[in-house]
């Protein structure tokens, strides 16, 4: 099976996987938020990818606000790379104990079926 792709673009705390045929954006990336160490989001993405099966890819990763001040949380949209695998799409909730953590845990798995409706409430 092919290895998961690791090409992504990050804008304001969200990461988007780039398709293989799409060139990287020409504009420079936005400045990192002051509370983050440079490259921390990239390290988080690589750690999160290690939780996945080899055929899976992160389609979208969004950093969420956490009720606990030190905890770092992400919501991932994950799907296998093979054609026609849309039926295996899932939302994953991933937690880091703190900003510099070297491992993450899977806190939620929500499979998305064709009739699934997801409502996210709040301002985060």
mmCIF file of C-alpha atoms in Angstrom:
data_model
loop_
_atom_site.group_PDB
_atom_site.id
_atom_site.type_symbol
_atom_site.label_atom_id
_atom_site.label_comp_id
_atom_site.label_asym_id
_atom_site.label_seq_id
_atom_site.Cartn_x
_atom_site.Cartn_y
_atom_site.Cartn_z
ATOM 1 C CA UNK A 1 0.000 0.000 0.000
ATOM 2 C CA UNK A 2 1.173 3.523 -0.676
ATOM 3 C CA UNK A 3 2.479 5.607 2.208
ATOM 4 C CA UNK A 4 0.244 8.490 3.332
ATOM 5 C CA UNK A 5 0.973 11.780 1.653
ATOM 6 C CA UNK A 6 2.525 14.470 3.770
ATOM 7 C CA UNK A 7 1.982 17.528 1.562
ATOM 8 C CA UNK A 8 -0.232 20.078 3.264
ATOM 9 C CA UNK A 9 -0.801 23.797 3.602
ATOM 10 C CA UNK A 10 -1.572 25.484 6.919
ATOM 11 C CA UNK A 11 -3.607 28.655 7.317
ATOM 12 C CA UNK A 12 -4.665 30.073 10.684
ATOM 13 C CA UNK A 13 -4.547 26.783 12.608
ATOM 14 C CA UNK A 14 -6.065 24.573 9.886
ATOM 15 C CA UNK A 15 -4.126 22.197 7.632
ATOM 16 C CA UNK A 16 -5.327 21.039 4.216
ATOM 17 C CA UNK A 17 -3.858 18.074 2.365
ATOM 18 C CA UNK A 18 -2.672 19.000 -1.125
ATOM 19 C CA UNK A 19 -3.537 16.627 -3.982
ATOM 20 C CA UNK A 20 -0.486 15.235 -5.795
ATOM 21 C CA UNK A 21 -1.189 17.221 -8.981
ATOM 22 C CA UNK A 22 -1.708 20.566 -7.202
ATOM 23 C CA UNK A 23 1.412 22.752 -6.845
ATOM 24 C CA UNK A 24 2.102 24.354 -3.450
ATOM 25 C CA UNK A 25 0.637 27.832 -2.963
ATOM 26 C CA UNK A 26 2.749 30.697 -4.276
ATOM 27 C CA UNK A 27 2.101 33.056 -1.378
ATOM 28 C CA UNK A 28 4.201 32.832 1.790
ATOM 29 C CA UNK A 29 2.582 31.041 4.743
ATOM 30 C CA UNK A 30 1.011 33.206 7.450
ATOM 31 C CA UNK A 31 3.007 33.997 10.571
ATOM 32 C CA UNK A 32 2.769 31.431 13.363
ATOM 33 C CA UNK A 33 0.535 32.409 16.300
ATOM 34 C CA UNK A 34 2.648 33.837 19.124
ATOM 35 C CA UNK A 35 1.737 30.961 21.488
ATOM 36 C CA UNK A 36 3.278 28.323 19.210
ATOM 37 C CA UNK A 37 6.874 27.336 18.670
ATOM 38 C CA UNK A 38 7.908 27.447 14.995
ATOM 39 C CA UNK A 39 7.225 24.120 13.303
ATOM 40 C CA UNK A 40 5.077 22.811 16.163
ATOM 41 C CA UNK A 41 2.011 22.296 13.977
ATOM 42 C CA UNK A 42 4.093 20.343 11.454
ATOM 43 C CA UNK A 43 5.374 18.087 14.249
ATOM 44 C CA UNK A 44 1.823 17.602 15.478
ATOM 45 C CA UNK A 45 0.695 16.611 11.969
ATOM 46 C CA UNK A 46 3.494 14.065 11.619
ATOM 47 C CA UNK A 47 2.665 12.560 15.037
ATOM 48 C CA UNK A 48 -1.029 12.368 14.130
ATOM 49 C CA UNK A 49 -0.206 10.618 10.851
ATOM 50 C CA UNK A 50 1.542 7.884 12.852
ATOM 51 C CA UNK A 51 -1.857 7.006 14.409
ATOM 52 C CA UNK A 52 -3.310 6.180 10.983
ATOM 53 C CA UNK A 53 -3.212 3.035 8.890
ATOM 54 C CA UNK A 54 -0.687 3.142 6.010
ATOM 55 C CA UNK A 55 -3.461 3.567 3.397
ATOM 56 C CA UNK A 56 -5.128 6.485 5.228
ATOM 57 C CA UNK A 57 -4.503 10.173 4.661
ATOM 58 C CA UNK A 58 -5.481 13.291 6.585
ATOM 59 C CA UNK A 59 -7.762 15.320 4.310
ATOM 60 C CA UNK A 60 -8.262 18.164 6.771
ATOM 61 C CA UNK A 61 -6.868 18.944 10.235
ATOM 62 C CA UNK A 62 -8.227 21.758 12.387
ATOM 63 C CA UNK A 63 -6.809 22.809 15.742
ATOM 64 C CA UNK A 64 -9.597 23.280 18.268
ATOM 65 C CA UNK A 65 -9.867 25.384 21.375
ATOM 66 C CA UNK A 66 -9.594 23.271 24.491
ATOM 67 C CA UNK A 67 -11.362 23.708 27.838
ATOM 68 C CA UNK A 68 -8.060 22.855 29.546
ATOM 69 C CA UNK A 69 -5.430 25.540 29.022
ATOM 70 C CA UNK A 70 -2.443 23.265 28.292
ATOM 71 C CA UNK A 71 -4.178 20.554 26.258
ATOM 72 C CA UNK A 72 -3.935 20.750 22.448
ATOM 73 C CA UNK A 73 -6.790 19.242 20.427
ATOM 74 C CA UNK A 74 -7.300 18.589 16.728
ATOM 75 C CA UNK A 75 -10.232 17.414 14.651
ATOM 76 C CA UNK A 76 -9.148 15.347 11.629
ATOM 77 C CA UNK A 77 -11.034 14.312 8.517
ATOM 78 C CA UNK A 78 -9.432 11.026 7.444
ATOM 79 C CA UNK A 79 -10.023 8.853 4.375
ATOM 80 C CA UNK A 80 -8.102 6.073 2.584
ATOM 81 C CA UNK A 81 -6.279 7.164 -0.564
ATOM 82 C CA UNK A 82 -7.704 4.446 -2.804
ATOM 83 C CA UNK A 83 -10.404 5.411 -5.326
ATOM 84 C CA UNK A 84 -13.983 4.910 -4.154
ATOM 85 C CA UNK A 85 -13.047 4.848 -0.463
ATOM 86 C CA UNK A 86 -15.343 7.747 0.465
ATOM 87 C CA UNK A 87 -17.461 5.253 2.423
ATOM 88 C CA UNK A 88 -14.584 4.867 4.898
ATOM 89 C CA UNK A 89 -14.346 8.563 5.806
ATOM 90 C CA UNK A 90 -14.107 9.312 9.540
ATOM 91 C CA UNK A 91 -13.702 12.233 11.922
ATOM 92 C CA UNK A 92 -10.966 11.692 14.505
ATOM 93 C CA UNK A 93 -10.406 13.664 17.691
ATOM 94 C CA UNK A 94 -6.716 13.795 18.634
ATOM 95 C CA UNK A 95 -5.279 15.121 21.918
ATOM 96 C CA UNK A 96 -1.802 16.260 22.941
ATOM 97 C CA UNK A 97 -1.177 16.649 26.688
ATOM 98 C CA UNK A 98 0.632 19.961 26.057
ATOM 99 C CA UNK A 99 2.120 22.020 23.211
ATOM 100 C CA UNK A 100 5.505 20.223 23.164
ATOM 101 C CA UNK A 101 4.196 16.666 23.659
ATOM 102 C CA UNK A 102 5.965 13.963 21.649
ATOM 103 C CA UNK A 103 2.946 11.665 21.439
ATOM 104 C CA UNK A 104 -0.782 12.031 20.947
ATOM 105 C CA UNK A 105 -3.865 10.013 21.814
ATOM 106 C CA UNK A 106 -7.019 9.254 19.891
ATOM 107 C CA UNK A 107 -9.988 10.589 21.841
ATOM 108 C CA UNK A 108 -12.835 10.180 19.343
ATOM 109 C CA UNK A 109 -13.641 8.169 16.215
ATOM 110 C CA UNK A 110 -16.803 9.058 14.309
ATOM 111 C CA UNK A 111 -17.412 7.222 11.025
ATOM 112 C CA UNK A 112 -19.192 9.371 8.424
ATOM 113 C CA UNK A 113 -21.906 7.494 6.579
ATOM 114 C CA UNK A 114 -23.750 8.853 3.553
ATOM 115 C CA UNK A 115 -26.680 9.937 5.735
ATOM 116 C CA UNK A 116 -24.596 11.349 8.619
ATOM 117 C CA UNK A 117 -25.188 14.946 9.656
ATOM 118 C CA UNK A 118 -22.577 16.546 11.918
ATOM 119 C CA UNK A 119 -23.286 19.796 13.770
ATOM 120 C CA UNK A 120 -20.428 21.530 15.576
ATOM 121 C CA UNK A 121 -21.579 24.101 18.091
ATOM 122 C CA UNK A 122 -19.632 26.891 19.723
ATOM 123 C CA UNK A 123 -17.175 29.552 18.652
ATOM 124 C CA UNK A 124 -14.050 27.329 18.552
#
